[in-house]
Structure formats: C-alpha cells, structure tokens
Amino acid sequence: MPMPFYGAARALLFQLDAELAHDATLTMLERAHGTPLARLWRQQRVADPVTLAGLTFPNRVGLAAGLDKNARAIGALEAIGFGFAELGTVTPLAQPGNPRPRLFRLPAAEAIVNRMGFNNDGLEAFTARVRQQRQRWQAAGGSAHMLLGLNIGKNAATPIERAADDYLKGLAAVYPLADYIAINISSPNTKNLRDLQSEEALNALLATLTSRHKELQDEHARHVPLFLKIAPDLDEAGLQAIAAALLRHGIDGVIATNTTIARDAVKGLPHAEETGGLSGRPLRAMSTSIIEKLRAALGADFPIIGAGGIFSATDALEKMQAGANAVQIYTGFIYKGPAVVPEIARALKEEAMRAT
C-alpha cells in the first residue's frame, strides 16, 4: 500500500475506537484477500533467506503476535511481504479477554497501550484456520511461503499453578501446523502470567514442555523449534536466570521483547496511565538493551528475534547490531503501514551483504 494512501486510511481509522479500527482492518484483510482490492497492500517480498533454529526464513522481517490472534488473515499478511508472521496468542479454550475499552493509542508518542487479555477463539478454531491455509499453499504447489510462528498461552481461568496444562494442550495442538512455536509467558494482561518468568517456575515449565516436545518430535518425525517470548521489564538477575534456563533446557530461540508496564517515557500523555502493556517507540531502547544482554549471555549462535519500537530500517538495524538475527514489528506497522515491511527488509538484506 503506497505510503500516501495509507496515511489517508490511517487518518480515517484513527478517528475510530482503537479496537474497532483493528477489527475492521483485519476483517478487510481477511475478506478482500484474493480480490482486486488486495492490490492496495500487495507487495513484492524481499528475498533475503536466513537460517535460524534450522528454519529458512524468506526474509528477516516478521509480524509480532497479537495482530492476528485468530489466524484470520494469513494470506493477506503474506501478500504484504512478511518473511514470517506470529499468530495468536491462542489459548486452549475460547475466551473474551478483558473488559472494553482495552486498547488505546498514544499518537504523540507513536505508542499503544493494550490490556486485551488473550481474547481469542480457542485452539479448535485457530488450528482449523491454519490448516486451511496450509492446504491452500500445498494446492498452489509453492513451498517458499511465509513461515508461521504459532504463539500459545494459558486461559485466564486456569490457575497459575496449572499453567503447564494449558501450554501442553497448546503445544500438542499446534505442533503439526507450526514452523515454530512461541511460548508466551510475558504478557502483562493475564493475572500472574509473568510469575512464570521466575527461575523456579520457568525451569519447571520448560522441563515439562521440552519433555512433551521430544515426544511430539518423534510422533510427527519433524522438529518444530520452540521460542520463548520474554518481557522487557526484567532485572539483571531475572534476565540471567532466563538465559540460563534457555540453554539448560535446549530451547531453540528467544523473542525479545513483549510490551512494558513502565510509563516513564509517556508520562502525562492521554491514556498513559491505562493499565496494560505499552508498545511502540517508547519500548525501543528497553528491548534493544535486553537483546544486547541476551546476546552476551547466550553466545554468538543462539537465535534471537528482536521486537519493540521498530518503525524504520534504522530501528531494525539497531536491533540487529545489538544481537538480533531477525525482527518483528507490530505497532510500527500500525503507524507506518505496509510499505515499512519491504523498506526494513531491504535495509537488513543490504546490511547482511555488506557484512559478508
């Protein structure tokens, strides 16, 4: 979608309630894919294959989880030019999420606050849609499709001490369909979820999941990498404990980071004090710092996907220089539009070529 056109569309969408605009856009992407209207956002995908965790990503730019929670618009997202898209977070049972309003724009800071609370249609509907798209790709005879990361979480009604049960259900359900699986323990919008990042709880959870993961690998005769999605609000001791757990349990990669509960960068702005996770430009430096520390703790070869505050090629290059191997965007995509995807992908490709 050309930048001037998206600017006009965004101006109209930003007149609507944020969640209403989100739902309307996703519905349009879903219904108009494959029609002439799709020319508004269809773009040539930048070819920049990179191998991470045994997977070949078509390029280094992905969509972060949260935009397409229910796997409704996979085809349209591929047409935009993403190398990979993370769908979800999905929970075993459908749930409505937190009460509305729960999504707020902070345009002066190019930020968003959300407290959505894993609203989604549940695993059965989610996997049916992913399976349908897989069948379409297979029927088209193409293998160079956008990779799919499937992001799993726990239901709000599940006690935190039983969280592993929900993650095990999600792991088994999405395993046959995922290119990689993201374990989301870092959303601030499900009560006590971030407690799973504590050393004892995380080691217990990862031990349980990796044991089941090995069984699924044997059952399906394929290895589906596991990525852990972490918060940006970790102190040094907490971050080092997570890095040690990733290595101890043989997790394939890490996604850094989710949204922040900090508000210093947006203090005084409308909606700044709304409860929830803050994303967008104010998150950029925090997530980059976490990536730098992870790279130092995990070594040169451990796959890191960087996310948080990426609005431009410069922002993405900063993440790569800090130690990320690929990047994800979400809030920057909302504010800048589809054209930012190939812009970033081209810059990362050029930088990779200069480095070789």
mmCIF file of C-alpha atoms in Angstrom:
data_model
loop_
_atom_site.group_PDB
_atom_site.id
_atom_site.type_symbol
_atom_site.label_atom_id
_atom_site.label_comp_id
_atom_site.label_asym_id
_atom_site.label_seq_id
_atom_site.Cartn_x
_atom_site.Cartn_y
_atom_site.Cartn_z
ATOM 1 C CA MET A 1 0.000 0.000 0.000
ATOM 2 C CA PRO A 2 1.605 3.288 -1.040
ATOM 3 C CA MET A 3 2.551 5.474 1.917
ATOM 4 C CA PRO A 4 0.313 8.449 0.902
ATOM 5 C CA PHE A 5 -2.699 6.139 0.589
ATOM 6 C CA TYR A 6 -2.010 4.541 3.941
ATOM 7 C CA GLY A 7 -1.625 7.946 5.532
ATOM 8 C CA ALA A 8 -5.156 8.813 4.445
ATOM 9 C CA ALA A 9 -6.505 5.437 5.547
ATOM 10 C CA ARG A 10 -4.801 5.740 8.910
ATOM 11 C CA ALA A 11 -6.268 9.203 9.460
ATOM 12 C CA LEU A 12 -9.736 7.729 8.998
ATOM 13 C CA LEU A 13 -9.052 4.663 11.129
ATOM 14 C CA PHE A 14 -7.610 6.773 13.937
ATOM 15 C CA GLN A 15 -10.961 8.532 14.175
ATOM 16 C CA LEU A 16 -12.448 5.220 15.329
ATOM 17 C CA ASP A 17 -12.073 3.474 18.647
ATOM 18 C CA ALA A 18 -8.731 1.642 18.501
ATOM 19 C CA GLU A 19 -10.142 -1.862 18.831
ATOM 20 C CA LEU A 20 -12.940 -1.184 16.375
ATOM 21 C CA ALA A 21 -10.365 0.056 13.847
ATOM 22 C CA HIS A 22 -8.219 -3.021 14.462
ATOM 23 C CA ASP A 23 -11.129 -5.390 13.922
ATOM 24 C CA ALA A 24 -12.324 -3.531 10.813
ATOM 25 C CA THR A 25 -8.857 -3.632 9.244
ATOM 26 C CA LEU A 26 -8.399 -7.315 9.972
ATOM 27 C CA THR A 27 -11.823 -8.095 8.521
ATOM 28 C CA MET A 28 -10.942 -6.185 5.353
ATOM 29 C CA LEU A 29 -7.644 -8.046 5.000
ATOM 30 C CA GLU A 30 -9.417 -11.351 5.511
ATOM 31 C CA ARG A 31 -12.306 -10.772 3.113
ATOM 32 C CA ALA A 32 -10.535 -8.827 0.383
ATOM 33 C CA HIS A 33 -7.553 -11.145 0.032
ATOM 34 C CA GLY A 34 -7.604 -12.606 -3.473
ATOM 35 C CA THR A 35 -9.803 -9.805 -4.825
ATOM 36 C CA PRO A 36 -8.749 -6.712 -6.815
ATOM 37 C CA LEU A 37 -8.856 -4.691 -3.587
ATOM 38 C CA ALA A 38 -5.837 -6.624 -2.340
ATOM 39 C CA ARG A 39 -3.667 -4.635 -4.766
ATOM 40 C CA LEU A 40 -3.760 -1.860 -2.170
ATOM 41 C CA TRP A 41 -1.431 -3.815 0.125
ATOM 42 C CA ARG A 42 0.174 -6.475 -2.077
ATOM 43 C CA GLN A 43 3.960 -6.025 -2.273
ATOM 44 C CA GLN A 44 6.867 -7.980 -3.660
ATOM 45 C CA ARG A 45 8.504 -9.835 -0.803
ATOM 46 C CA VAL A 46 12.180 -9.018 -0.406
ATOM 47 C CA ALA A 47 14.152 -12.246 -0.850
ATOM 48 C CA ASP A 48 16.731 -12.438 1.918
ATOM 49 C CA PRO A 49 16.716 -16.014 3.223
ATOM 50 C CA VAL A 50 18.269 -16.582 6.620
ATOM 51 C CA THR A 51 18.532 -19.828 8.587
ATOM 52 C CA LEU A 52 17.573 -19.754 12.260
ATOM 53 C CA ALA A 53 16.862 -22.719 14.518
ATOM 54 C CA GLY A 54 17.018 -24.964 11.461
ATOM 55 C CA LEU A 55 14.369 -22.958 9.572
ATOM 56 C CA THR A 56 14.881 -20.933 6.411
ATOM 57 C CA PHE A 57 13.076 -17.617 6.837
ATOM 58 C CA PRO A 58 12.300 -15.955 3.455
ATOM 59 C CA ASN A 59 13.480 -12.661 4.951
ATOM 60 C CA ARG A 60 14.254 -11.201 8.372
ATOM 61 C CA VAL A 61 11.056 -9.188 8.946
ATOM 62 C CA GLY A 62 8.141 -10.751 10.771
ATOM 63 C CA LEU A 63 4.830 -9.706 12.245
ATOM 64 C CA ALA A 64 4.665 -9.921 16.031
ATOM 65 C CA ALA A 65 1.922 -11.840 17.785
ATOM 66 C CA GLY A 66 -1.248 -10.013 18.756
ATOM 67 C CA LEU A 67 -2.395 -8.516 15.481
ATOM 68 C CA ASP A 68 -3.920 -11.705 14.062
ATOM 69 C CA LYS A 69 -4.860 -13.633 17.181
ATOM 70 C CA ASN A 70 -7.231 -15.984 15.375
ATOM 71 C CA ALA A 71 -5.297 -16.761 12.164
ATOM 72 C CA ARG A 72 -7.856 -14.920 10.034
ATOM 73 C CA ALA A 73 -5.640 -13.038 7.577
ATOM 74 C CA ILE A 74 -2.639 -15.264 6.865
ATOM 75 C CA GLY A 75 -2.855 -14.895 3.092
ATOM 76 C CA ALA A 76 -3.089 -11.112 3.254
ATOM 77 C CA LEU A 77 -0.142 -10.897 5.632
ATOM 78 C CA GLU A 78 1.958 -12.967 3.257
ATOM 79 C CA ALA A 79 0.956 -10.658 0.396
ATOM 80 C CA ILE A 80 2.292 -7.689 2.365
ATOM 81 C CA GLY A 81 5.772 -9.215 2.166
ATOM 82 C CA PHE A 82 6.490 -10.551 5.634
ATOM 83 C CA GLY A 83 9.056 -13.320 5.871
ATOM 84 C CA PHE A 84 7.210 -14.753 8.838
ATOM 85 C CA ALA A 85 4.160 -13.997 10.936
ATOM 86 C CA GLU A 86 3.446 -14.968 14.506
ATOM 87 C CA LEU A 87 -0.232 -15.775 15.049
ATOM 88 C CA GLY A 88 -2.012 -15.794 18.403
ATOM 89 C CA THR A 89 -1.717 -15.768 21.328
ATOM 90 C CA VAL A 90 -4.117 -18.727 21.343
ATOM 91 C CA THR A 91 -5.408 -20.430 24.490
ATOM 92 C CA PRO A 92 -6.943 -23.906 24.784
ATOM 93 C CA LEU A 93 -10.470 -22.540 25.246
ATOM 94 C CA ALA A 94 -12.030 -19.512 23.607
ATOM 95 C CA GLN A 95 -12.186 -16.518 25.927
ATOM 96 C CA PRO A 96 -13.406 -12.926 25.588
ATOM 97 C CA GLY A 97 -10.395 -11.248 27.190
ATOM 98 C CA ASN A 98 -10.565 -8.248 29.472
ATOM 99 C CA PRO A 99 -13.478 -5.766 29.514
ATOM 100 C CA ARG A 100 -13.551 -2.975 26.920
ATOM 101 C CA PRO A 101 -12.148 -0.430 26.381
ATOM 102 C CA ARG A 102 -8.785 -2.212 26.421
ATOM 103 C CA LEU A 103 -6.794 -0.763 23.514
ATOM 104 C CA PHE A 104 -5.548 2.843 23.498
ATOM 105 C CA ARG A 105 -3.466 4.908 21.093
ATOM 106 C CA LEU A 106 -0.887 7.445 22.229
ATOM 107 C CA PRO A 107 -0.176 9.184 18.899
ATOM 108 C CA ALA A 108 2.143 11.816 20.349
ATOM 109 C CA ALA A 109 4.497 9.018 21.394
ATOM 110 C CA GLU A 110 3.680 6.673 18.497
ATOM 111 C CA ALA A 111 2.661 4.119 21.086
ATOM 112 C CA ILE A 112 -0.191 1.824 22.050
ATOM 113 C CA VAL A 113 -1.378 0.550 25.420
ATOM 114 C CA ASN A 114 -3.301 -2.706 25.410
ATOM 115 C CA ARG A 115 -4.825 -4.908 28.059
ATOM 116 C CA MET A 116 -6.580 -7.265 25.666
ATOM 117 C CA GLY A 117 -6.075 -10.341 27.840
ATOM 118 C CA PHE A 118 -5.592 -13.093 25.240
ATOM 119 C CA ASN A 119 -9.031 -12.645 23.643
ATOM 120 C CA ASN A 120 -9.268 -15.421 21.059
ATOM 121 C CA ASP A 121 -11.477 -18.107 19.534
ATOM 122 C CA GLY A 122 -9.603 -21.030 21.107
ATOM 123 C CA LEU A 123 -7.404 -23.786 19.755
ATOM 124 C CA GLU A 124 -10.022 -25.629 17.714
ATOM 125 C CA ALA A 125 -10.971 -22.635 15.551
ATOM 126 C CA PHE A 126 -7.377 -21.397 15.382
ATOM 127 C CA THR A 127 -5.890 -24.664 14.159
ATOM 128 C CA ALA A 128 -8.711 -25.143 11.639
ATOM 129 C CA ARG A 129 -7.854 -21.813 10.001
ATOM 130 C CA VAL A 130 -4.116 -22.508 9.958
ATOM 131 C CA ARG A 131 -4.744 -25.958 8.486
ATOM 132 C CA GLN A 132 -6.926 -24.449 5.768
ATOM 133 C CA GLN A 133 -4.178 -22.015 4.781
ATOM 134 C CA ARG A 134 -1.589 -24.792 4.767
ATOM 135 C CA GLN A 135 -3.809 -26.734 2.370
ATOM 136 C CA ARG A 136 -4.104 -23.702 0.085
ATOM 137 C CA TRP A 137 -0.332 -23.318 -0.019
ATOM 138 C CA GLN A 138 0.079 -27.013 -0.770
ATOM 139 C CA ALA A 139 -2.537 -26.872 -3.539
ATOM 140 C CA ALA A 140 -0.733 -23.902 -5.081
ATOM 141 C CA GLY A 141 2.389 -26.048 -5.325
ATOM 142 C CA GLY A 142 4.625 -23.491 -3.644
ATOM 143 C CA SER A 143 6.986 -24.130 -0.766
ATOM 144 C CA ALA A 144 8.540 -20.666 -0.387
ATOM 145 C CA HIS A 145 5.701 -19.350 1.738
ATOM 146 C CA MET A 146 5.834 -17.044 4.734
ATOM 147 C CA LEU A 147 6.747 -19.015 7.848
ATOM 148 C CA LEU A 148 4.166 -19.302 10.622
ATOM 149 C CA GLY A 149 5.002 -18.937 14.277
ATOM 150 C CA LEU A 150 2.116 -20.082 16.460
ATOM 151 C CA ASN A 151 2.030 -18.382 19.856
ATOM 152 C CA ILE A 152 0.486 -20.271 22.797
ATOM 153 C CA GLY A 153 -0.694 -19.093 26.207
ATOM 154 C CA LYS A 154 -2.897 -20.047 29.119
ATOM 155 C CA ASN A 155 -6.560 -19.334 29.773
ATOM 156 C CA ALA A 156 -7.303 -16.626 32.323
ATOM 157 C CA ALA A 157 -9.421 -19.065 34.345
ATOM 158 C CA THR A 158 -6.604 -21.597 34.641
ATOM 159 C CA PRO A 159 -4.800 -21.230 37.992
ATOM 160 C CA ILE A 160 -1.166 -20.245 37.577
ATOM 161 C CA GLU A 161 -0.064 -23.471 39.284
ATOM 162 C CA ARG A 162 -1.815 -25.389 36.479
ATOM 163 C CA ALA A 163 -0.464 -23.213 33.654
ATOM 164 C CA ALA A 164 1.649 -26.045 32.277
ATOM 165 C CA ASP A 165 -1.530 -27.984 31.469
ATOM 166 C CA ASP A 166 -2.678 -25.239 29.094
ATOM 167 C CA TYR A 167 0.722 -24.886 27.444
ATOM 168 C CA LEU A 168 0.877 -28.655 26.928
ATOM 169 C CA LYS A 169 -2.521 -28.586 25.221
ATOM 170 C CA GLY A 170 -1.433 -25.724 23.009
ATOM 171 C CA LEU A 171 1.882 -27.353 22.177
ATOM 172 C CA ALA A 172 0.283 -30.605 21.043
ATOM 173 C CA ALA A 173 -2.443 -28.887 19.030
ATOM 174 C CA VAL A 174 -0.246 -26.502 17.048
ATOM 175 C CA TYR A 175 2.792 -28.743 16.636
ATOM 176 C CA PRO A 176 1.745 -30.319 13.299
ATOM 177 C CA LEU A 177 0.950 -26.897 11.799
ATOM 178 C CA ALA A 178 3.664 -24.567 13.103
ATOM 179 C CA ASP A 179 7.007 -23.651 11.618
ATOM 180 C CA TYR A 180 7.955 -22.574 15.132
ATOM 181 C CA ILE A 181 6.070 -22.342 18.421
ATOM 182 C CA ALA A 182 6.296 -19.308 20.708
ATOM 183 C CA ILE A 183 5.668 -19.777 24.425
ATOM 184 C CA ASN A 184 4.151 -16.560 25.754
ATOM 185 C CA ILE A 185 4.822 -16.119 29.473
ATOM 186 C CA SER A 186 5.361 -12.374 29.295
ATOM 187 C CA SER A 187 2.028 -10.676 28.636
ATOM 188 C CA PRO A 188 1.183 -8.290 31.486
ATOM 189 C CA ASN A 189 -2.545 -8.698 30.794
ATOM 190 C CA THR A 190 -3.205 -12.166 32.219
ATOM 191 C CA LYS A 191 -3.070 -12.237 36.015
ATOM 192 C CA ASN A 192 0.179 -13.669 37.400
ATOM 193 C CA LEU A 193 1.384 -14.830 33.972
ATOM 194 C CA ARG A 194 4.740 -13.095 34.313
ATOM 195 C CA ASP A 195 5.347 -15.095 37.506
ATOM 196 C CA LEU A 196 6.261 -17.916 35.123
ATOM 197 C CA GLN A 197 9.442 -15.983 34.285
ATOM 198 C CA SER A 198 10.791 -16.570 37.798
ATOM 199 C CA GLU A 199 13.676 -19.010 37.932
ATOM 200 C CA GLU A 200 11.914 -21.870 39.708
ATOM 201 C CA ALA A 201 8.648 -21.597 37.795
ATOM 202 C CA LEU A 202 10.358 -21.216 34.433
ATOM 203 C CA ASN A 203 12.602 -24.227 34.906
ATOM 204 C CA ALA A 204 9.631 -26.355 35.922
ATOM 205 C CA LEU A 205 7.574 -25.196 32.940
ATOM 206 C CA LEU A 206 10.350 -25.644 30.406
ATOM 207 C CA ALA A 207 11.230 -29.102 31.732
ATOM 208 C CA THR A 208 7.612 -30.173 31.262
ATOM 209 C CA LEU A 209 7.289 -28.648 27.800
ATOM 210 C CA THR A 210 10.590 -29.925 26.433
ATOM 211 C CA SER A 211 9.774 -33.459 27.580
ATOM 212 C CA ARG A 212 6.484 -33.341 25.662
ATOM 213 C CA HIS A 213 8.222 -31.592 22.768
ATOM 214 C CA LYS A 214 10.563 -34.554 22.340
ATOM 215 C CA GLU A 215 7.597 -36.921 22.221
ATOM 216 C CA LEU A 216 5.871 -34.785 19.591
ATOM 217 C CA GLN A 217 9.060 -34.615 17.555
ATOM 218 C CA ASP A 218 9.182 -38.407 17.436
ATOM 219 C CA GLU A 219 5.450 -38.684 16.760
ATOM 220 C CA HIS A 220 5.494 -36.257 13.821
ATOM 221 C CA ALA A 221 9.030 -37.048 12.583
ATOM 222 C CA ARG A 222 9.935 -33.357 12.469
ATOM 223 C CA HIS A 223 11.493 -30.827 14.793
ATOM 224 C CA VAL A 224 9.426 -27.702 15.378
ATOM 225 C CA PRO A 225 11.577 -25.107 17.171
ATOM 226 C CA LEU A 226 10.456 -23.644 20.485
ATOM 227 C CA PHE A 227 10.920 -19.922 21.126
ATOM 228 C CA LEU A 228 10.331 -18.225 24.483
ATOM 229 C CA LYS A 229 8.815 -14.724 24.453
ATOM 230 C CA ILE A 230 10.033 -12.594 27.358
ATOM 231 C CA ALA A 231 9.263 -9.218 28.932
ATOM 232 C CA PRO A 232 11.418 -6.076 28.759
ATOM 233 C CA ASP A 233 10.918 -5.314 32.461
ATOM 234 C CA LEU A 234 13.332 -7.930 33.801
ATOM 235 C CA ASP A 235 16.110 -7.007 36.192
ATOM 236 C CA GLU A 236 19.637 -8.263 35.602
ATOM 237 C CA ALA A 237 19.282 -11.317 37.840
ATOM 238 C CA GLY A 238 15.971 -12.284 36.233
ATOM 239 C CA LEU A 239 17.376 -11.935 32.731
ATOM 240 C CA GLN A 240 20.433 -14.034 33.537
ATOM 241 C CA ALA A 241 18.203 -16.727 35.053
ATOM 242 C CA ILE A 242 16.120 -16.829 31.878
ATOM 243 C CA ALA A 243 19.229 -17.060 29.696
ATOM 244 C CA ALA A 244 20.498 -19.951 31.787
ATOM 245 C CA ALA A 245 17.133 -21.714 31.556
ATOM 246 C CA LEU A 246 17.035 -21.323 27.766
ATOM 247 C CA LEU A 247 20.393 -23.050 27.471
ATOM 248 C CA ARG A 248 19.717 -25.651 30.155
ATOM 249 C CA HIS A 249 16.505 -26.861 28.537
ATOM 250 C CA GLY A 250 17.627 -26.643 24.919
ATOM 251 C CA ILE A 251 15.078 -24.023 23.876
ATOM 252 C CA ASP A 252 15.658 -23.113 20.232
ATOM 253 C CA GLY A 253 15.336 -19.332 20.429
ATOM 254 C CA VAL A 254 14.048 -16.279 22.264
ATOM 255 C CA ILE A 255 11.787 -13.368 21.283
ATOM 256 C CA ALA A 256 12.767 -10.110 22.967
ATOM 257 C CA THR A 257 10.519 -8.455 23.874
ATOM 258 C CA ASN A 258 6.854 -8.220 24.761
ATOM 259 C CA THR A 259 5.254 -4.956 25.939
ATOM 260 C CA THR A 260 6.340 -2.996 29.018
ATOM 261 C CA ILE A 261 4.475 -1.923 32.136
ATOM 262 C CA ALA A 262 6.786 1.092 32.523
ATOM 263 C CA ARG A 263 5.318 4.532 31.802
ATOM 264 C CA ASP A 264 8.214 6.957 32.280
ATOM 265 C CA ALA A 265 8.545 7.681 28.558
ATOM 266 C CA VAL A 266 4.868 8.630 28.126
ATOM 267 C CA LYS A 267 4.139 10.305 31.453
ATOM 268 C CA GLY A 268 1.470 12.991 31.183
ATOM 269 C CA LEU A 269 0.065 11.866 27.825
ATOM 270 C CA PRO A 270 -3.590 10.908 27.419
ATOM 271 C CA HIS A 271 -4.072 7.191 28.208
ATOM 272 C CA ALA A 272 -0.534 6.882 29.602
ATOM 273 C CA GLU A 273 -1.811 5.600 32.932
ATOM 274 C CA GLU A 274 -4.127 2.988 31.477
ATOM 275 C CA THR A 275 -3.355 -0.472 32.813
ATOM 276 C CA GLY A 276 -1.745 -2.783 30.277
ATOM 277 C CA GLY A 277 1.323 -3.247 28.135
ATOM 278 C CA LEU A 278 2.924 -0.297 26.379
ATOM 279 C CA SER A 279 4.315 -0.838 22.872
ATOM 280 C CA GLY A 280 5.784 1.410 20.190
ATOM 281 C CA ARG A 281 8.611 3.918 20.155
ATOM 282 C CA PRO A 282 8.939 4.189 23.961
ATOM 283 C CA LEU A 283 9.811 0.471 24.067
ATOM 284 C CA ARG A 284 12.683 0.691 21.569
ATOM 285 C CA ALA A 285 15.608 1.303 23.910
ATOM 286 C CA MET A 286 14.366 -1.133 26.567
ATOM 287 C CA SER A 287 14.038 -4.027 24.155
ATOM 288 C CA THR A 288 17.366 -3.256 22.500
ATOM 289 C CA SER A 289 19.089 -3.324 25.886
ATOM 290 C CA ILE A 290 17.542 -6.722 26.655
ATOM 291 C CA ILE A 291 18.767 -8.047 23.296
ATOM 292 C CA GLU A 292 22.320 -6.869 23.996
ATOM 293 C CA LYS A 293 22.346 -8.591 27.370
ATOM 294 C CA LEU A 294 20.847 -11.772 25.977
ATOM 295 C CA ARG A 295 23.430 -11.957 23.233
ATOM 296 C CA ALA A 296 26.221 -11.607 25.779
ATOM 297 C CA ALA A 297 24.698 -14.309 27.975
ATOM 298 C CA LEU A 298 23.674 -16.756 25.239
ATOM 299 C CA GLY A 299 26.669 -16.601 22.939
ATOM 300 C CA ALA A 300 27.005 -15.821 19.268
ATOM 301 C CA ASP A 301 24.864 -18.584 17.788
ATOM 302 C CA PHE A 302 21.670 -18.581 19.835
ATOM 303 C CA PRO A 303 18.703 -17.338 17.739
ATOM 304 C CA ILE A 304 17.219 -14.035 18.940
ATOM 305 C CA ILE A 305 14.208 -12.344 17.356
ATOM 306 C CA GLY A 306 14.128 -8.658 18.271
ATOM 307 C CA ALA A 307 10.867 -6.791 18.772
ATOM 308 C CA GLY A 308 9.874 -3.498 20.318
ATOM 309 C CA GLY A 309 9.744 0.015 18.921
ATOM 310 C CA ILE A 310 10.730 -0.772 15.334
ATOM 311 C CA PHE A 311 9.357 1.901 12.998
ATOM 312 C CA SER A 312 12.092 2.140 10.380
ATOM 313 C CA ALA A 313 15.098 0.486 8.825
ATOM 314 C CA THR A 314 17.310 2.385 11.289
ATOM 315 C CA ASP A 315 15.405 0.933 14.242
ATOM 316 C CA ALA A 316 15.659 -2.576 12.825
ATOM 317 C CA LEU A 317 19.382 -2.235 12.163
ATOM 318 C CA GLU A 318 19.828 -1.138 15.768
ATOM 319 C CA LYS A 319 18.220 -4.386 16.907
ATOM 320 C CA MET A 320 20.467 -6.400 14.604
ATOM 321 C CA GLN A 321 23.570 -4.608 15.815
ATOM 322 C CA ALA A 322 22.524 -5.372 19.386
ATOM 323 C CA GLY A 323 22.449 -9.066 18.540
ATOM 324 C CA ALA A 324 19.101 -9.932 16.950
ATOM 325 C CA ASN A 325 19.021 -12.312 13.981
ATOM 326 C CA ALA A 326 15.584 -11.207 12.769
ATOM 327 C CA VAL A 327 12.968 -8.685 13.828
ATOM 328 C CA GLN A 328 9.236 -8.429 14.398
ATOM 329 C CA ILE A 329 7.037 -5.368 14.058
ATOM 330 C CA TYR A 330 3.529 -4.553 15.210
ATOM 331 C CA THR A 331 2.954 -1.022 16.498
ATOM 332 C CA GLY A 332 5.311 0.383 13.857
ATOM 333 C CA PHE A 333 3.247 -1.462 11.250
ATOM 334 C CA ILE A 334 0.073 0.202 12.586
ATOM 335 C CA TYR A 335 1.573 3.688 12.488
ATOM 336 C CA LYS A 336 3.631 3.379 9.277
ATOM 337 C CA GLY A 337 1.666 0.937 7.150
ATOM 338 C CA PRO A 338 2.592 -1.975 4.868
ATOM 339 C CA ALA A 339 5.349 -0.110 3.000
ATOM 340 C CA VAL A 340 7.543 -0.299 6.089
ATOM 341 C CA VAL A 341 7.888 -4.086 5.656
ATOM 342 C CA PRO A 342 9.927 -4.129 2.391
ATOM 343 C CA GLU A 343 11.724 -0.941 3.500
ATOM 344 C CA ILE A 344 13.091 -2.725 6.553
ATOM 345 C CA ALA A 345 13.681 -6.000 4.722
ATOM 346 C CA ARG A 346 15.759 -4.289 2.018
ATOM 347 C CA ALA A 347 17.892 -2.491 4.584
ATOM 348 C CA LEU A 348 18.572 -5.685 6.516
ATOM 349 C CA LYS A 349 19.458 -7.511 3.309
ATOM 350 C CA GLU A 350 21.875 -4.764 2.274
ATOM 351 C CA GLU A 351 23.487 -4.764 5.698
ATOM 352 C CA ALA A 352 23.890 -8.544 5.604
ATOM 353 C CA MET A 353 25.504 -8.337 2.171
ATOM 354 C CA ARG A 354 27.947 -5.674 3.392
ATOM 355 C CA ALA A 355 28.892 -7.860 6.336
ATOM 356 C CA THR A 356 29.810 -10.864 4.151
#
